[in-house]
Amino acid sequence: MESANITVYGAGYVGLVTGACLAKSGHRVHLLDVDRAKLAALAEGRAPFFEPDLDATLASGIGSGRLTFAHPDDAEASDPDETAADRFVYVAVGTPSTPAGFADLRYVRDVMDRLEATAAAGTVVITKSTVPPGTGEPLAARLAKRGIGYVSNPEFLREGNAIGDWYHTDRIVLGGEPTHVERVAALYADIDAPIVRCGITSAELVKYASNAFLATKISFINEIASLCDVMGADVTRVARAVGMDRRIGEAFMHAGIGYGGSCFPKDTRALDFLSTVNGHDFHLLKAVIEVNARQRLLPVMALKRRLGSLEGSVVAVLGLAFKPDTDDTRESPAAEIIGLLLAEGARVRGHDPVGRLSIDDPHYVHAETLEEAVSGADAAIVATEWPQFAKADWTALAPVMTQSAIVFDGRNCLDPEAVRAEGLIYLGVGRG
Ligand code: UDX
Ligand code: UDX
């Protein structure tokens, strides 16, 4: 396709990666976000969060003049070329969880109201935000009255590998009327991936079903890990051998303190809520969520079993982000573990190569280095499998910890023997 004119609402992980990659493909992209601090960073060519390769992709878009940014309320927010024939608007604003567990759609609805009032006929609106199945059909009907198309195009990118996932996705899912779907498919001509064409509601459900299935794999292997602990088996071996069956697969079979992040916890809760509201009790999904909540308690339970009371104990929590290669701490297991430790009276030192938690508690300190975090610690909990922790030199670290300190490997990423060789107590998840 020749260069298209694209507006993207929301410069979060999804919107920014979408915008930057489409600009790199030669399209003209105008990114809108309500967060002025984000816009200020972007104006200087910096991504407002840590994501490998994103800065370079942004720089290429900005340098070519094809990638611009604005606040939706500012004059420059309107598309510089409103009359252009080929116009697309991506919606990638957040859809956070409400306290009750359903998806908060107010930001998506705000954008849709605005588009209904202002977008030119012939525009195609593409929803990347994760919205519950059933959300898009009525929106599409409203927009259709004004000659505006609607396509659901769920996003599957993983943080930490977002740019790679854009170009090497397993599939592109496009839900909507065939004429609109084909126009959107043409935008992805340079991506070598199969395109699944379906209805809007099916496309919406693909996203929830995919995330719920991956979360199920994680909770399943965590249940097997609990059994391994009781039976004296090693879940890392079990998972590897089970996953070698190609019908099962090795991915998402790492036992540990459970899944976090901006998607799995939110989307499993939302799917459970949606099922209940529509009269279906999704038993399996409820169990997945429950197992995940329990996994996060494991390190605290293990320390209490070993140390008795945690009052006054010094505990290092290594890894604050919800996974490596990101500074994102949304729903990170570490945040909950730290909260529990503090409630138990421990003094906690958090450390992460890039992530940071803002915890306002006199007994919490952010440590800038691994050494500083474990110095004088009675226990260290590895909450994220950063390579820096997996490769840590325990010969150097053990002497600065208290004698026979505990190392709880919440991601099974350490060599137990290397830790034990230094006189430390090694505890993993499902390693017998
Ligand atoms: C995306 C999807 O939108 C979400 O539905 C999905 O489940 C996960 O991926 P993400 O890009 O990770 O979310 O969200 P976030 O990083 O929070 O970014 C959303 C952006 O939208 C923020 O920059 C926020 O400032 C912006 N926003 C929000 C708007 O521009 N307008 C609004 O009205 C609300
Ligand atoms: C996820 C989906 O993978 C992606 O397709 C979707 O678009 C957004 O949600 P993301 O949240 O970036 O991506 O991270 P992911 O790599 O999937 O990990 C999610 C969580 O699961 C992390 O906390 C991770 O530590 C945990 N996890 C993952 C496990 O506990 N065990 C595993 O085997 C794999």
Short mmCIF file of C-alpha atoms and ligand atoms in Angstrom, two decimals:
data_model
loop_
_atom_site.label_atom_id
_atom_site.label_comp_id
_atom_site.label_asym_id
_atom_site.label_seq_id
_atom_site.Cartn_x
_atom_site.Cartn_y
_atom_site.Cartn_z
CA MET A 1 0.00 0.00 0.00
CA GLU A 2 1.09 3.57 -0.58
CA SER A 3 1.65 5.71 2.45
CA ALA A 4 -1.55 5.90 4.55
CA ASN A 5 -2.58 8.62 7.01
CA ILE A 6 -2.89 7.15 10.45
CA THR A 7 -3.91 8.60 13.80
CA VAL A 8 -3.21 6.55 16.95
CA TYR A 9 -5.02 7.30 20.22
CA GLY A 10 -2.88 6.25 23.21
CA ALA A 11 0.92 6.21 23.32
CA GLY A 12 1.28 3.32 25.79
CA TYR A 13 3.10 0.09 24.99
CA VAL A 14 0.62 -0.90 22.34
CA GLY A 15 -0.02 2.50 20.74
CA LEU A 16 3.59 3.59 20.68
CA VAL A 17 4.88 0.36 19.19
CA THR A 18 2.05 0.36 16.63
CA GLY A 19 2.72 3.98 15.67
CA ALA A 20 6.50 3.67 15.53
CA CYS A 21 6.40 0.47 13.44
CA LEU A 22 3.77 1.79 11.01
CA ALA A 23 5.84 4.97 10.52
CA LYS A 24 8.88 2.80 9.83
CA SER A 25 6.81 0.99 7.18
CA GLY A 26 6.37 4.33 5.39
CA HIS A 27 2.98 5.52 6.71
CA ARG A 28 2.36 8.95 8.15
CA VAL A 29 1.44 8.51 11.82
CA HIS A 30 0.02 11.07 14.24
CA LEU A 31 0.11 9.79 17.86
CA LEU A 32 -2.21 11.32 20.45
CA ASP A 33 -1.97 10.94 24.22
CA VAL A 34 -3.52 12.75 27.19
CA ASP A 35 -0.36 12.39 29.29
CA ARG A 36 1.75 15.53 28.79
CA ALA A 37 4.79 14.04 30.55
CA LYS A 38 4.76 11.22 27.98
CA LEU A 39 4.43 13.73 25.15
CA ALA A 40 7.38 15.74 26.51
CA ALA A 41 9.59 12.63 26.53
CA LEU A 42 8.46 11.71 23.02
CA ALA A 43 9.15 15.25 21.76
CA GLU A 44 12.77 14.62 22.78
CA GLY A 45 12.73 11.32 20.91
CA ARG A 46 12.67 9.19 24.08
CA ALA A 47 10.24 6.36 24.81
CA PRO A 48 8.52 7.10 28.14
CA PHE A 49 9.32 3.55 29.33
CA PHE A 50 12.06 0.99 28.85
CA GLU A 51 11.52 -1.25 25.83
CA PRO A 52 14.39 -2.75 23.80
CA ASP A 53 14.72 -1.29 20.25
CA LEU A 54 11.84 1.14 20.72
CA ASP A 55 14.03 4.26 20.94
CA ALA A 56 15.70 3.42 17.62
CA THR A 57 12.35 2.76 15.91
CA LEU A 58 10.98 6.03 17.27
CA ALA A 59 14.07 7.90 16.14
CA SER A 60 13.69 6.57 12.62
CA GLY A 61 10.02 7.66 12.49
CA ILE A 62 10.69 11.10 13.97
CA GLY A 63 13.77 11.62 11.76
CA SER A 64 11.77 10.83 8.63
CA GLY A 65 9.10 13.36 9.64
CA ARG A 66 6.45 10.64 9.40
CA LEU A 67 5.88 10.32 13.18
CA THR A 68 4.36 13.25 15.09
CA PHE A 69 2.79 13.62 18.55
CA ALA A 70 0.07 15.77 20.12
CA HIS A 71 -2.46 16.04 22.94
CA PRO A 72 -5.99 15.22 21.68
CA ASP A 73 -7.30 18.59 22.95
CA ASP A 74 -4.63 20.69 21.23
CA ALA A 75 -5.08 22.33 17.84
CA GLU A 76 -2.35 20.23 16.26
CA ALA A 77 -4.26 17.08 17.21
CA SER A 78 -6.41 17.26 14.11
CA ASP A 79 -4.96 15.35 11.23
CA PRO A 80 -2.83 17.70 9.12
CA ASP A 81 -4.35 16.17 6.00
CA GLU A 82 -8.01 15.57 6.81
CA THR A 83 -8.98 15.19 3.16
CA ALA A 84 -6.55 12.33 2.53
CA ALA A 85 -8.39 9.37 1.04
CA ASP A 86 -6.70 6.62 3.00
CA ARG A 87 -7.33 7.40 6.65
CA PHE A 88 -7.13 5.07 9.63
CA VAL A 89 -7.55 5.68 13.34
CA TYR A 90 -6.10 3.20 15.84
CA VAL A 91 -7.55 3.08 19.35
CA ALA A 92 -4.92 1.92 21.85
CA VAL A 93 -5.94 3.68 25.06
CA GLY A 94 -5.82 1.66 28.28
CA THR A 95 -8.64 -0.56 29.51
CA PRO A 96 -7.75 -0.96 33.21
CA SER A 97 -9.53 -3.25 35.66
CA THR A 98 -12.17 -1.77 37.92
CA PRO A 99 -11.98 -2.90 41.57
CA ALA A 100 -14.79 -5.38 40.77
CA GLY A 101 -12.67 -6.96 38.02
CA PHE A 102 -14.35 -5.87 34.81
CA ALA A 103 -12.73 -3.81 32.08
CA ASP A 104 -13.08 -0.05 32.48
CA LEU A 105 -14.04 1.12 28.99
CA ARG A 106 -14.47 4.80 29.67
CA TYR A 107 -11.33 5.82 27.73
CA VAL A 108 -12.28 3.71 24.73
CA ARG A 109 -15.81 5.15 24.79
CA ASP A 110 -14.49 8.73 25.04
CA VAL A 111 -12.41 8.20 21.92
CA MET A 112 -15.31 6.53 20.06
CA ASP A 113 -17.62 9.46 20.93
CA ARG A 114 -15.04 11.86 19.59
CA LEU A 115 -14.56 9.87 16.40
CA GLU A 116 -18.29 9.54 15.82
CA ALA A 117 -18.54 13.33 15.99
CA THR A 118 -15.43 14.26 14.01
CA ALA A 119 -13.99 11.49 11.82
CA ALA A 120 -14.46 11.82 8.06
CA ALA A 121 -16.62 9.28 6.20
CA GLY A 122 -14.40 6.59 4.72
CA THR A 123 -12.15 6.44 7.81
CA VAL A 124 -11.56 2.98 9.30
CA VAL A 125 -11.34 2.82 13.11
CA ILE A 126 -9.10 -0.04 14.32
CA THR A 127 -9.41 -1.14 17.94
CA LYS A 128 -6.20 -2.48 19.47
CA SER A 129 -7.27 -1.88 23.07
CA THR A 130 -8.39 -5.12 24.71
CA VAL A 131 -12.17 -4.81 25.01
CA PRO A 132 -14.57 -7.51 26.24
CA PRO A 133 -16.24 -9.58 23.51
CA GLY A 134 -19.46 -7.84 22.51
CA THR A 135 -18.08 -4.31 22.91
CA GLY A 136 -17.23 -3.64 19.28
CA GLU A 137 -20.41 -4.65 17.40
CA PRO A 138 -22.61 -1.81 18.73
CA LEU A 139 -19.75 0.68 18.34
CA ALA A 140 -19.33 -0.43 14.73
CA ALA A 141 -23.06 0.04 14.12
CA ARG A 142 -22.92 3.58 15.49
CA LEU A 143 -19.90 4.51 13.38
CA ALA A 144 -21.37 2.87 10.25
CA LYS A 145 -24.22 5.41 10.31
CA ARG A 146 -21.60 8.06 9.60
CA GLY A 147 -19.81 6.03 6.92
CA ILE A 148 -16.94 5.08 9.26
CA GLY A 149 -15.61 1.51 9.25
CA TYR A 150 -14.64 -0.54 12.32
CA VAL A 151 -12.14 -3.37 12.65
CA SER A 152 -11.11 -5.26 15.79
CA ASN A 153 -7.38 -5.99 15.62
CA PRO A 154 -6.22 -7.39 18.97
CA GLU A 155 -2.56 -7.01 19.84
CA PHE A 156 -0.43 -9.91 21.12
CA LEU A 157 2.92 -8.20 21.68
CA ARG A 158 4.89 -8.97 24.81
CA GLU A 159 6.63 -6.25 26.74
CA GLY A 160 10.39 -6.58 26.47
CA ASN A 161 10.06 -8.00 22.97
CA ALA A 162 7.44 -5.67 21.55
CA ILE A 163 9.21 -4.56 18.36
CA GLY A 164 10.29 -8.12 17.54
CA ASP A 165 6.73 -9.35 18.14
CA TRP A 166 5.33 -6.70 15.76
CA TYR A 167 7.33 -8.06 12.83
CA HIS A 168 7.32 -11.73 13.82
CA THR A 169 3.82 -12.27 15.12
CA ASP A 170 2.25 -15.75 14.81
CA ARG A 171 -0.93 -14.25 13.34
CA ILE A 172 -2.78 -11.05 12.63
CA VAL A 173 -6.45 -11.15 13.65
CA LEU A 174 -8.87 -8.81 11.87
CA GLY A 175 -12.56 -8.80 12.80
CA GLY A 176 -15.07 -6.76 10.82
CA GLU A 177 -16.74 -6.19 7.44
CA PRO A 178 -14.62 -7.66 4.62
CA THR A 179 -14.13 -4.32 2.81
CA HIS A 180 -12.76 -2.69 5.97
CA VAL A 181 -10.74 -5.76 6.91
CA GLU A 182 -8.99 -5.79 3.53
CA ARG A 183 -8.03 -2.14 3.85
CA VAL A 184 -6.43 -2.85 7.23
CA ALA A 185 -4.75 -6.04 5.94
CA ALA A 186 -3.01 -3.89 3.31
CA LEU A 187 -1.37 -1.84 6.11
CA TYR A 188 0.43 -5.02 7.23
CA ALA A 189 1.70 -6.00 3.77
CA ASP A 190 5.31 -6.00 4.99
CA ILE A 191 4.64 -8.42 7.87
CA ASP A 192 5.02 -12.08 7.00
CA ALA A 193 2.23 -13.59 9.11
CA PRO A 194 -1.06 -15.38 8.40
CA ILE A 195 -4.14 -13.17 8.65
CA VAL A 196 -7.23 -14.56 10.39
CA ARG A 197 -10.38 -12.82 9.14
CA CYS A 198 -13.46 -13.13 11.34
CA GLY A 199 -16.30 -11.24 12.97
CA ILE A 200 -15.70 -8.46 15.49
CA THR A 201 -16.81 -10.48 18.54
CA SER A 202 -14.69 -13.49 17.55
CA ALA A 203 -11.63 -11.26 17.17
CA GLU A 204 -12.26 -9.78 20.60
CA LEU A 205 -12.57 -13.24 22.10
CA VAL A 206 -9.32 -14.46 20.49
CA LYS A 207 -7.38 -12.02 22.65
CA TYR A 208 -9.03 -13.06 25.92
CA ALA A 209 -8.91 -16.77 25.10
CA SER A 210 -5.19 -16.55 24.19
CA ASN A 211 -4.24 -14.74 27.40
CA ALA A 212 -6.45 -17.03 29.50
CA PHE A 213 -4.92 -20.13 27.93
CA LEU A 214 -1.36 -18.92 28.57
CA ALA A 215 -2.30 -18.05 32.16
CA THR A 216 -3.81 -21.55 32.47
CA LYS A 217 -0.55 -23.13 31.31
CA ILE A 218 1.32 -21.17 33.99
CA SER A 219 -1.10 -22.06 36.79
CA PHE A 220 -1.15 -25.68 35.63
CA ILE A 221 2.62 -26.03 35.85
CA ASN A 222 2.53 -24.23 39.21
CA GLU A 223 0.11 -26.88 40.49
CA ILE A 224 2.50 -29.57 39.24
CA ALA A 225 5.28 -27.67 41.05
CA SER A 226 3.37 -27.89 44.33
CA LEU A 227 3.06 -31.62 43.80
CA CYS A 228 6.80 -31.83 43.01
CA ASP A 229 7.59 -30.17 46.34
CA VAL A 230 5.49 -32.73 48.18
CA MET A 231 6.79 -35.71 46.19
CA GLY A 232 10.46 -34.69 46.04
CA ALA A 233 10.45 -34.24 42.24
CA ASP A 234 11.99 -31.38 40.22
CA VAL A 235 9.45 -29.35 38.23
CA THR A 236 12.10 -27.88 35.93
CA ARG A 237 12.82 -31.40 34.62
CA VAL A 238 9.18 -32.41 34.57
CA ALA A 239 8.08 -29.27 32.69
CA ARG A 240 10.85 -29.63 30.13
CA ALA A 241 10.02 -33.23 29.35
CA VAL A 242 6.27 -32.60 29.29
CA GLY A 243 6.77 -29.60 27.02
CA MET A 244 8.86 -31.60 24.56
CA ASP A 245 5.60 -33.14 23.44
CA ARG A 246 4.87 -30.79 20.54
CA ARG A 247 1.16 -30.94 21.27
CA ILE A 248 1.93 -29.27 24.60
CA GLY A 249 5.00 -27.11 23.90
CA GLU A 250 7.74 -25.81 26.20
CA ALA A 251 6.64 -22.16 26.29
CA PHE A 252 4.87 -20.78 29.35
CA MET A 253 5.76 -23.83 31.40
CA HIS A 254 8.05 -22.07 33.89
CA ALA A 255 6.87 -22.59 37.44
CA GLY A 256 7.37 -19.75 39.89
CA ILE A 257 5.62 -17.05 41.87
CA GLY A 258 3.04 -16.58 39.14
CA TYR A 259 2.09 -14.22 36.36
CA GLY A 260 1.84 -10.45 36.67
CA GLY A 261 1.87 -7.51 34.29
CA SER A 262 -0.70 -5.30 32.67
CA CYS A 263 -2.49 -8.08 30.77
CA PHE A 264 -2.82 -11.57 32.29
CA PRO A 265 -4.21 -10.56 35.71
CA LYS A 266 -6.54 -7.97 34.19
CA ASP A 267 -7.73 -10.06 31.25
CA THR A 268 -8.34 -13.27 33.24
CA ARG A 269 -10.41 -11.29 35.76
CA ALA A 270 -12.33 -9.57 32.97
CA LEU A 271 -13.07 -12.86 31.16
CA ASP A 272 -14.27 -14.44 34.39
CA PHE A 273 -16.49 -11.42 35.05
CA LEU A 274 -17.83 -11.41 31.50
CA SER A 275 -18.61 -15.12 31.67
CA THR A 276 -20.49 -14.76 34.95
CA VAL A 277 -22.49 -11.79 33.73
CA ASN A 278 -23.48 -13.78 30.63
CA GLY A 279 -24.62 -16.75 32.69
CA HIS A 280 -21.61 -19.04 32.28
CA ASP A 281 -19.59 -20.09 35.30
CA PHE A 282 -16.00 -20.45 34.00
CA HIS A 283 -14.76 -22.85 36.74
CA LEU A 284 -11.39 -23.50 35.18
CA LEU A 285 -10.51 -19.83 34.87
CA LYS A 286 -11.47 -19.17 38.51
CA ALA A 287 -9.02 -21.89 39.57
CA VAL A 288 -6.28 -20.38 37.38
CA ILE A 289 -6.72 -17.01 39.09
CA GLU A 290 -6.81 -18.60 42.55
CA VAL A 291 -3.64 -20.65 41.97
CA ASN A 292 -1.85 -17.52 40.77
CA ALA A 293 -2.82 -15.60 43.90
CA ARG A 294 -1.47 -18.44 46.05
CA GLN A 295 1.88 -18.60 44.20
CA ARG A 296 2.68 -15.06 45.28
CA LEU A 297 2.38 -16.05 48.92
CA LEU A 298 4.92 -18.88 48.63
CA PRO A 299 8.09 -16.92 49.41
CA VAL A 300 6.57 -15.28 52.47
CA MET A 301 5.19 -18.60 53.70
CA ALA A 302 8.58 -20.26 53.18
CA LEU A 303 10.43 -17.53 55.10
CA LYS A 304 7.96 -17.71 57.98
CA ARG A 305 8.37 -21.48 58.15
CA ARG A 306 12.15 -21.10 58.37
CA LEU A 307 12.55 -17.93 60.40
CA GLY A 308 9.42 -17.98 62.55
CA SER A 309 8.39 -14.35 62.88
CA LEU A 310 9.68 -11.93 60.22
CA GLU A 311 9.63 -9.02 62.70
CA GLY A 312 12.92 -7.16 62.21
CA SER A 313 14.27 -9.60 59.58
CA VAL A 314 16.04 -8.03 56.63
CA VAL A 315 14.77 -9.31 53.29
CA ALA A 316 16.08 -8.40 49.83
CA VAL A 317 13.57 -8.60 46.97
CA LEU A 318 15.46 -8.98 43.71
CA GLY A 319 13.40 -8.00 40.68
CA LEU A 320 10.59 -5.46 40.91
CA ALA A 321 9.36 -5.51 37.30
CA PHE A 322 6.76 -8.20 36.49
CA LYS A 323 9.30 -9.90 34.22
CA PRO A 324 12.81 -9.20 32.83
CA ASP A 325 13.59 -6.67 30.07
CA THR A 326 10.97 -4.20 31.18
CA ASP A 327 10.68 -1.55 33.89
CA ASP A 328 6.94 -2.20 34.11
CA THR A 329 5.86 -2.99 37.68
CA ARG A 330 2.10 -3.17 37.04
CA GLU A 331 0.65 -6.09 39.06
CA SER A 332 4.17 -7.38 39.62
CA PRO A 333 4.36 -10.25 42.12
CA ALA A 334 7.22 -8.34 43.83
CA ALA A 335 4.92 -5.46 44.78
CA GLU A 336 2.53 -7.79 46.57
CA ILE A 337 5.32 -9.80 48.21
CA ILE A 338 6.92 -6.60 49.53
CA GLY A 339 3.59 -5.44 50.92
CA LEU A 340 3.19 -8.76 52.75
CA LEU A 341 6.74 -8.71 54.10
CA LEU A 342 6.27 -5.20 55.44
CA ALA A 343 2.98 -6.23 57.04
CA GLU A 344 4.87 -9.08 58.75
CA GLY A 345 7.34 -6.57 60.22
CA ALA A 346 10.30 -7.22 57.89
CA ARG A 347 12.71 -4.57 56.65
CA VAL A 348 12.75 -4.81 52.89
CA ARG A 349 15.29 -3.79 50.27
CA GLY A 350 14.05 -3.83 46.70
CA HIS A 351 16.38 -3.92 43.73
CA ASP A 352 15.84 -4.14 39.97
CA PRO A 353 18.14 -3.35 37.02
CA VAL A 354 15.57 -0.85 35.65
CA GLY A 355 12.27 -1.08 37.55
CA ARG A 356 11.33 0.89 40.64
CA LEU A 357 8.38 0.74 43.04
CA SER A 358 7.20 3.81 44.88
CA ILE A 359 6.54 2.40 48.34
CA ASP A 360 6.05 4.90 51.10
CA ASP A 361 7.10 2.91 54.16
CA PRO A 362 10.01 3.67 56.51
CA HIS A 363 10.98 -0.01 56.41
CA TYR A 364 11.33 -0.11 52.62
CA VAL A 365 14.50 1.00 50.83
CA HIS A 366 15.28 0.92 47.11
CA ALA A 367 18.79 -0.52 46.70
CA GLU A 368 20.73 0.65 43.65
CA THR A 369 22.90 -2.48 43.45
CA LEU A 370 22.52 -6.18 44.08
CA GLU A 371 25.29 -6.06 46.71
CA GLU A 372 23.57 -3.23 48.56
CA ALA A 373 20.27 -5.15 48.50
CA VAL A 374 21.62 -8.36 50.03
CA SER A 375 24.06 -6.76 52.47
CA GLY A 376 23.07 -7.87 55.99
CA ALA A 377 20.01 -9.70 54.62
CA ASP A 378 18.56 -12.76 56.34
CA ALA A 379 16.90 -13.74 53.10
CA ALA A 380 16.82 -12.83 49.42
CA ILE A 381 13.80 -13.46 47.20
CA VAL A 382 14.41 -13.60 43.45
CA ALA A 383 11.12 -12.33 42.04
CA THR A 384 12.20 -11.70 38.43
CA GLU A 385 14.58 -13.83 36.36
CA TRP A 386 16.83 -10.99 35.21
CA PRO A 387 20.07 -12.45 33.76
CA GLN A 388 21.97 -10.31 36.30
CA PHE A 389 20.43 -12.41 39.10
CA ALA A 390 20.69 -15.74 37.29
CA LYS A 391 24.42 -15.11 36.80
CA ALA A 392 25.04 -13.52 40.23
CA ASP A 393 28.30 -14.42 41.94
CA TRP A 394 27.13 -16.01 45.22
CA THR A 395 30.73 -16.50 46.31
CA ALA A 396 30.95 -12.72 46.58
CA LEU A 397 27.40 -12.16 47.86
CA ALA A 398 27.18 -14.85 50.57
CA PRO A 399 29.76 -13.21 52.92
CA VAL A 400 27.78 -9.94 53.08
CA MET A 401 24.53 -11.77 54.01
CA THR A 402 23.85 -13.17 57.48
CA GLN A 403 25.06 -16.71 58.17
CA SER A 404 22.93 -19.46 56.58
CA ALA A 405 20.76 -16.86 54.89
CA ILE A 406 17.88 -18.09 52.74
CA VAL A 407 17.75 -17.59 48.99
CA PHE A 408 14.20 -18.10 47.72
CA ASP A 409 14.38 -18.53 43.96
CA GLY A 410 10.89 -17.50 42.92
CA ARG A 411 11.67 -18.05 39.23
CA ASN A 412 13.79 -21.22 39.40
CA CYS A 413 16.54 -19.36 37.56
CA LEU A 414 19.49 -20.03 39.90
CA ASP A 415 21.82 -23.00 40.13
CA PRO A 416 20.82 -24.51 43.52
CA GLU A 417 24.21 -26.16 44.00
CA ALA A 418 26.12 -22.91 43.42
CA VAL A 419 24.00 -21.21 46.07
CA ARG A 420 24.26 -24.08 48.58
CA ALA A 421 28.03 -24.30 48.07
CA GLU A 422 28.30 -20.88 49.74
CA GLY A 423 26.55 -22.04 52.92
CA LEU A 424 23.23 -20.45 51.93
CA ILE A 425 19.86 -22.21 52.10
CA TYR A 426 18.37 -22.58 48.62
CA LEU A 427 14.59 -22.84 48.17
CA GLY A 428 12.94 -23.00 44.76
CA VAL A 429 9.39 -23.51 43.51
CA GLY A 430 8.73 -27.20 42.95
CA ARG A 431 12.36 -28.28 43.09
CA GLY A 432 11.82 -30.86 45.78
C1 UDX B 1 -2.85 -1.74 25.87
C2 UDX B 1 -4.33 -1.79 25.61
O1 UDX B 1 -4.81 -0.58 25.26
C3 UDX B 1 -5.04 -2.48 26.71
O2 UDX B 1 -6.42 -2.50 26.48
C4 UDX B 1 -4.51 -3.85 26.69
O3 UDX B 1 -5.17 -4.68 27.57
C5 UDX B 1 -3.03 -3.84 27.00
O4 UDX B 1 -2.38 -3.07 26.05
P1 UDX B 1 -1.06 -0.38 27.12
O5 UDX B 1 -0.60 0.18 25.83
O6 UDX B 1 -0.20 -1.36 27.83
O7 UDX B 1 -2.52 -0.99 26.93
O8 UDX B 1 -1.56 0.69 28.11
P2 UDX B 1 -0.84 1.94 28.70
O9 UDX B 1 0.62 1.77 28.63
O10 UDX B 1 -1.54 2.22 29.96
O11 UDX B 1 -1.19 3.06 27.64
C6 UDX B 1 -2.42 3.63 27.41
C7 UDX B 1 -2.15 5.07 26.96
O12 UDX B 1 -3.35 5.68 26.61
C8 UDX B 1 -1.48 5.92 28.03
O13 UDX B 1 -0.34 6.54 27.50
C9 UDX B 1 -2.56 6.94 28.38
O14 UDX B 1 -2.02 8.19 28.76
C10 UDX B 1 -3.33 7.02 27.09
N1 UDX B 1 -4.70 7.49 27.21
C11 UDX B 1 -5.50 6.97 28.15
C12 UDX B 1 -5.16 8.45 26.34
O15 UDX B 1 -4.41 8.95 25.50
N2 UDX B 1 -6.45 8.86 26.45
C13 UDX B 1 -7.28 8.40 27.40
O16 UDX B 1 -8.43 8.82 27.46
C14 UDX B 1 -6.79 7.42 28.28
C1 UDX B 2 1.26 -11.06 27.63
C2 UDX B 2 1.06 -11.94 26.38
O1 UDX B 2 2.15 -12.86 26.26
C3 UDX B 2 0.95 -11.08 25.13
O2 UDX B 2 0.68 -11.90 24.01
C4 UDX B 2 -0.18 -10.08 25.35
O3 UDX B 2 -0.26 -9.20 24.23
C5 UDX B 2 0.05 -9.27 26.60
O4 UDX B 2 0.20 -10.14 27.72
P1 UDX B 2 3.28 -9.72 28.74
O5 UDX B 2 2.32 -9.34 29.81
O6 UDX B 2 4.15 -8.67 28.14
O7 UDX B 2 2.51 -10.40 27.51
O8 UDX B 2 4.24 -10.83 29.35
P2 UDX B 2 4.49 -12.39 29.23
O9 UDX B 2 5.85 -12.61 28.71
O10 UDX B 2 3.39 -13.10 28.56
O11 UDX B 2 4.52 -12.78 30.79
C6 UDX B 2 3.39 -12.57 31.62
C7 UDX B 2 3.68 -13.04 33.02
O12 UDX B 2 3.70 -14.45 33.07
C8 UDX B 2 5.01 -12.59 33.62
O13 UDX B 2 4.80 -12.16 34.94
C9 UDX B 2 5.86 -13.83 33.59
O14 UDX B 2 6.82 -13.85 34.62
C10 UDX B 2 4.83 -14.91 33.79
N1 UDX B 2 5.23 -16.23 33.26
C11 UDX B 2 5.43 -16.39 31.92
C12 UDX B 2 5.40 -17.31 34.11
O15 UDX B 2 5.23 -17.18 35.33
N2 UDX B 2 5.77 -18.52 33.59
C13 UDX B 2 5.95 -18.71 32.26
O16 UDX B 2 6.26 -19.83 31.85
C14 UDX B 2 5.79 -17.61 31.39
#
